[in-house]
Amino acid sequence: MSNVRRFTLSNLKKYTSYIVAVQAATKIGLGPVGSNRTWQTKEDIPAKGPVITSIFAESSTSFRIAWKGLSDGNANGAIIGYRVCYKLVETSVNICNSVGNILHTTLFNLEKYTSYAVAVQAATKIGFGPLGAKVTKRTKED
């Protein structure tokens, strides 16, 4: 028998509660199970970006966008807000707007009859995760 007083649990999921109990063992057998203790692993940034569920050109200069919140397995913590990033399809410069902890927004002051790539990021208190899949949409003509 070894005299182990410390043990490291590895490969645990982020922002997940675990119940741990200790039981001593001797050559004679097992002792009683100790009291359960609950620990929670730390938060991290989200593992994935939100999925856009709808994008609608409201006018020649605006889009209405909605997205799905992240599952607990991908959130890696308490989601505190979202950021919508968009760009002209022909450029590489993203414009990002933080929108709070809501699942929809409207983008205004877009160029008329122009294609945009739009994606959403979620954030925990640790920071923003990756962008979700980009969706391309064109604003309306006048």
PDB file of C-alpha atoms in Angstrom:
ATOM      1  CA  MET A   1       0.000   0.000   0.000  1.00  0.00           C
ATOM      2  CA  SER A   2       1.240   3.466  -0.784  1.00  0.00           C
ATOM      3  CA  ASN A   3       0.977   6.438   1.513  1.00  0.00           C
ATOM      4  CA  VAL A   4      -0.760   8.786  -0.953  1.00  0.00           C
ATOM      5  CA  ARG A   5      -2.005  12.018   0.577  1.00  0.00           C
ATOM      6  CA  ARG A   6      -2.505  13.940  -2.665  1.00  0.00           C
ATOM      7  CA  PHE A   7      -4.052  13.022  -5.940  1.00  0.00           C
ATOM      8  CA  THR A   8      -4.545  15.124  -9.054  1.00  0.00           C
ATOM      9  CA  LEU A   9      -7.661  14.644 -11.147  1.00  0.00           C
ATOM     10  CA  SER A  10      -6.966  15.417 -14.792  1.00  0.00           C
ATOM     11  CA  ASN A  11      -8.913  15.793 -18.030  1.00  0.00           C
ATOM     12  CA  LEU A  12     -11.836  17.424 -16.231  1.00  0.00           C
ATOM     13  CA  LYS A  13     -14.405  19.474 -18.120  1.00  0.00           C
ATOM     14  CA  LYS A  14     -14.319  23.240 -17.781  1.00  0.00           C
ATOM     15  CA  TYR A  15     -16.886  24.944 -15.527  1.00  0.00           C
ATOM     16  CA  THR A  16     -18.255  21.636 -14.270  1.00  0.00           C
ATOM     17  CA  SER A  17     -19.115  20.535 -10.721  1.00  0.00           C
ATOM     18  CA  TYR A  18     -17.564  17.327  -9.411  1.00  0.00           C
ATOM     19  CA  ILE A  19     -18.348  15.423  -6.215  1.00  0.00           C
ATOM     20  CA  VAL A  20     -15.302  13.783  -4.612  1.00  0.00           C
ATOM     21  CA  ALA A  21     -15.044  11.428  -1.648  1.00  0.00           C
ATOM     22  CA  VAL A  22     -11.982   9.723  -0.179  1.00  0.00           C
ATOM     23  CA  GLN A  23     -11.778   6.178   1.119  1.00  0.00           C
ATOM     24  CA  ALA A  24      -8.727   4.798   2.925  1.00  0.00           C
ATOM     25  CA  ALA A  25      -7.453   1.295   2.276  1.00  0.00           C
ATOM     26  CA  THR A  26      -5.158  -1.015   4.248  1.00  0.00           C
ATOM     27  CA  LYS A  27      -4.014  -4.608   3.844  1.00  0.00           C
ATOM     28  CA  ILE A  28      -7.081  -5.613   5.838  1.00  0.00           C
ATOM     29  CA  GLY A  29      -9.582  -3.794   3.638  1.00  0.00           C
ATOM     30  CA  LEU A  30     -11.370  -0.542   2.925  1.00  0.00           C
ATOM     31  CA  GLY A  31     -12.310   2.022   5.527  1.00  0.00           C
ATOM     32  CA  PRO A  32     -15.470   4.127   5.504  1.00  0.00           C
ATOM     33  CA  VAL A  33     -16.051   6.585   2.665  1.00  0.00           C
ATOM     34  CA  GLY A  34     -15.391  10.142   3.779  1.00  0.00           C
ATOM     35  CA  SER A  35     -17.818  13.004   3.369  1.00  0.00           C
ATOM     36  CA  ASN A  36     -18.572  14.138  -0.158  1.00  0.00           C
ATOM     37  CA  ARG A  37     -17.017  17.444  -1.205  1.00  0.00           C
ATOM     38  CA  THR A  38     -18.124  19.357  -4.268  1.00  0.00           C
ATOM     39  CA  TRP A  39     -15.696  21.331  -6.423  1.00  0.00           C
ATOM     40  CA  GLN A  40     -16.237  23.253  -9.604  1.00  0.00           C
ATOM     41  CA  THR A  41     -13.598  23.649 -12.287  1.00  0.00           C
ATOM     42  CA  LYS A  42     -12.758  27.148 -13.499  1.00  0.00           C
ATOM     43  CA  GLU A  43     -14.481  29.067 -16.263  1.00  0.00           C
ATOM     44  CA  ASP A  44     -12.804  29.563 -19.610  1.00  0.00           C
ATOM     45  CA  ILE A  45     -13.703  31.251 -22.868  1.00  0.00           C
ATOM     46  CA  PRO A  46     -16.457  29.547 -24.875  1.00  0.00           C
ATOM     47  CA  ALA A  47     -15.288  26.608 -26.974  1.00  0.00           C
ATOM     48  CA  LYS A  48     -17.446  27.487 -30.003  1.00  0.00           C
ATOM     49  CA  GLY A  49     -19.215  30.449 -31.495  1.00  0.00           C
ATOM     50  CA  PRO A  50     -23.005  30.799 -31.570  1.00  0.00           C
ATOM     51  CA  VAL A  51     -24.954  29.662 -34.637  1.00  0.00           C
ATOM     52  CA  ILE A  52     -26.909  32.338 -36.494  1.00  0.00           C
ATOM     53  CA  THR A  53     -30.499  31.106 -36.806  1.00  0.00           C
ATOM     54  CA  SER A  54     -31.867  33.938 -38.935  1.00  0.00           C
ATOM     55  CA  ILE A  55     -30.622  36.971 -40.787  1.00  0.00           C
ATOM     56  CA  PHE A  56     -33.089  39.232 -42.536  1.00  0.00           C
ATOM     57  CA  ALA A  57     -32.427  42.354 -44.602  1.00  0.00           C
ATOM     58  CA  GLU A  58     -34.897  44.791 -43.034  1.00  0.00           C
ATOM     59  CA  SER A  59     -33.968  47.594 -45.414  1.00  0.00           C
ATOM     60  CA  SER A  60     -31.292  48.674 -47.853  1.00  0.00           C
ATOM     61  CA  THR A  61     -29.060  49.594 -44.889  1.00  0.00           C
ATOM     62  CA  SER A  62     -29.918  47.164 -42.066  1.00  0.00           C
ATOM     63  CA  PHE A  63     -30.009  43.481 -41.065  1.00  0.00           C
ATOM     64  CA  ARG A  64     -31.988  41.826 -38.280  1.00  0.00           C
ATOM     65  CA  ILE A  65     -29.952  38.919 -36.836  1.00  0.00           C
ATOM     66  CA  ALA A  66     -30.809  36.177 -34.317  1.00  0.00           C
ATOM     67  CA  TRP A  67     -28.633  33.377 -32.973  1.00  0.00           C
ATOM     68  CA  LYS A  68     -28.849  30.367 -30.693  1.00  0.00           C
ATOM     69  CA  GLY A  69     -27.230  30.418 -27.235  1.00  0.00           C
ATOM     70  CA  LEU A  70     -24.441  27.955 -26.530  1.00  0.00           C
ATOM     71  CA  SER A  71     -25.020  24.608 -24.846  1.00  0.00           C
ATOM     72  CA  ASP A  72     -23.456  24.132 -21.406  1.00  0.00           C
ATOM     73  CA  GLY A  73     -20.837  21.869 -22.977  1.00  0.00           C
ATOM     74  CA  ASN A  74     -19.617  24.661 -25.256  1.00  0.00           C
ATOM     75  CA  ALA A  75     -20.171  27.690 -23.005  1.00  0.00           C
ATOM     76  CA  ASN A  76     -17.345  26.824 -20.557  1.00  0.00           C
ATOM     77  CA  GLY A  77     -18.897  29.237 -18.060  1.00  0.00           C
ATOM     78  CA  ALA A  78     -21.718  31.690 -17.551  1.00  0.00           C
ATOM     79  CA  ILE A  79     -22.316  33.602 -20.792  1.00  0.00           C
ATOM     80  CA  ILE A  80     -22.280  37.329 -20.009  1.00  0.00           C
ATOM     81  CA  GLY A  81     -22.657  38.754 -23.495  1.00  0.00           C
ATOM     82  CA  TYR A  82     -22.323  38.496 -27.245  1.00  0.00           C
ATOM     83  CA  ARG A  83     -20.503  40.376 -29.968  1.00  0.00           C
ATOM     84  CA  VAL A  84     -21.673  40.549 -33.591  1.00  0.00           C
ATOM     85  CA  CYS A  85     -18.886  40.921 -36.146  1.00  0.00           C
ATOM     86  CA  TYR A  86     -19.495  41.814 -39.766  1.00  0.00           C
ATOM     87  CA  LYS A  87     -17.532  42.856 -42.817  1.00  0.00           C
ATOM     88  CA  LEU A  88     -17.948  43.582 -46.458  1.00  0.00           C
ATOM     89  CA  VAL A  89     -17.433  40.287 -48.272  1.00  0.00           C
ATOM     90  CA  GLU A  90     -14.607  41.804 -50.369  1.00  0.00           C
ATOM     91  CA  THR A  91     -12.596  43.034 -47.352  1.00  0.00           C
ATOM     92  CA  SER A  92     -10.790  41.491 -44.411  1.00  0.00           C
ATOM     93  CA  VAL A  93     -11.650  44.174 -41.834  1.00  0.00           C
ATOM     94  CA  ASN A  94     -14.206  43.072 -39.226  1.00  0.00           C
ATOM     95  CA  ILE A  95     -16.408  45.560 -37.397  1.00  0.00           C
ATOM     96  CA  CYS A  96     -17.568  44.154 -34.054  1.00  0.00           C
ATOM     97  CA  ASN A  97     -20.419  45.417 -31.862  1.00  0.00           C
ATOM     98  CA  SER A  98     -21.023  44.160 -28.322  1.00  0.00           C
ATOM     99  CA  VAL A  99     -24.759  43.670 -27.849  1.00  0.00           C
ATOM    100  CA  GLY A 100     -25.105  42.479 -24.244  1.00  0.00           C
ATOM    101  CA  ASN A 101     -26.648  39.219 -23.125  1.00  0.00           C
ATOM    102  CA  ILE A 102     -29.374  38.991 -25.775  1.00  0.00           C
ATOM    103  CA  LEU A 103     -29.863  36.613 -28.709  1.00  0.00           C
ATOM    104  CA  HIS A 104     -30.734  39.136 -31.437  1.00  0.00           C
ATOM    105  CA  THR A 105     -29.791  42.558 -32.751  1.00  0.00           C
ATOM    106  CA  THR A 106     -30.123  44.857 -35.739  1.00  0.00           C
ATOM    107  CA  LEU A 107     -27.134  46.188 -37.662  1.00  0.00           C
ATOM    108  CA  PHE A 108     -27.690  49.698 -39.027  1.00  0.00           C
ATOM    109  CA  ASN A 109     -25.877  52.054 -41.415  1.00  0.00           C
ATOM    110  CA  LEU A 110     -24.828  49.327 -43.832  1.00  0.00           C
ATOM    111  CA  GLU A 111     -24.121  50.020 -47.488  1.00  0.00           C
ATOM    112  CA  LYS A 112     -27.018  49.584 -49.902  1.00  0.00           C
ATOM    113  CA  TYR A 113     -27.279  46.387 -51.955  1.00  0.00           C
ATOM    114  CA  THR A 114     -23.989  45.082 -50.566  1.00  0.00           C
ATOM    115  CA  SER A 115     -22.973  41.610 -49.374  1.00  0.00           C
ATOM    116  CA  TYR A 116     -21.774  41.220 -45.794  1.00  0.00           C
ATOM    117  CA  ALA A 117     -20.322  38.272 -43.889  1.00  0.00           C
ATOM    118  CA  VAL A 118     -21.718  38.143 -40.343  1.00  0.00           C
ATOM    119  CA  ALA A 119     -20.703  35.992 -37.341  1.00  0.00           C
ATOM    120  CA  VAL A 120     -21.296  36.038 -33.577  1.00  0.00           C
ATOM    121  CA  GLN A 121     -19.029  35.484 -30.561  1.00  0.00           C
ATOM    122  CA  ALA A 122     -20.044  34.635 -26.988  1.00  0.00           C
ATOM    123  CA  ALA A 123     -18.194  35.724 -23.847  1.00  0.00           C
ATOM    124  CA  THR A 124     -17.724  34.538 -20.291  1.00  0.00           C
ATOM    125  CA  LYS A 125     -15.993  36.642 -17.642  1.00  0.00           C
ATOM    126  CA  ILE A 126     -12.714  35.187 -18.970  1.00  0.00           C
ATOM    127  CA  GLY A 127     -13.234  36.630 -22.462  1.00  0.00           C
ATOM    128  CA  PHE A 128     -14.669  36.084 -25.924  1.00  0.00           C
ATOM    129  CA  GLY A 129     -14.551  32.697 -27.613  1.00  0.00           C
ATOM    130  CA  PRO A 130     -14.161  32.051 -31.337  1.00  0.00           C
ATOM    131  CA  LEU A 131     -16.495  33.419 -33.979  1.00  0.00           C
ATOM    132  CA  GLY A 132     -19.321  31.145 -35.025  1.00  0.00           C
ATOM    133  CA  ALA A 133     -19.838  30.183 -38.659  1.00  0.00           C
ATOM    134  CA  LYS A 134     -20.087  33.174 -40.987  1.00  0.00           C
ATOM    135  CA  VAL A 135     -23.318  33.814 -42.838  1.00  0.00           C
ATOM    136  CA  THR A 136     -23.344  35.960 -45.966  1.00  0.00           C
ATOM    137  CA  LYS A 137     -26.279  38.239 -46.718  1.00  0.00           C
ATOM    138  CA  ARG A 138     -26.924  41.163 -49.061  1.00  0.00           C
ATOM    139  CA  THR A 139     -28.757  44.324 -48.046  1.00  0.00           C
ATOM    140  CA  LYS A 140     -31.837  45.273 -50.066  1.00  0.00           C
ATOM    141  CA  GLU A 141     -31.955  47.600 -53.021  1.00  0.00           C
ATOM    142  CA  ASP A 142     -33.825  50.881 -52.595  1.00  0.00           C
TER     143      ASP A 142
END
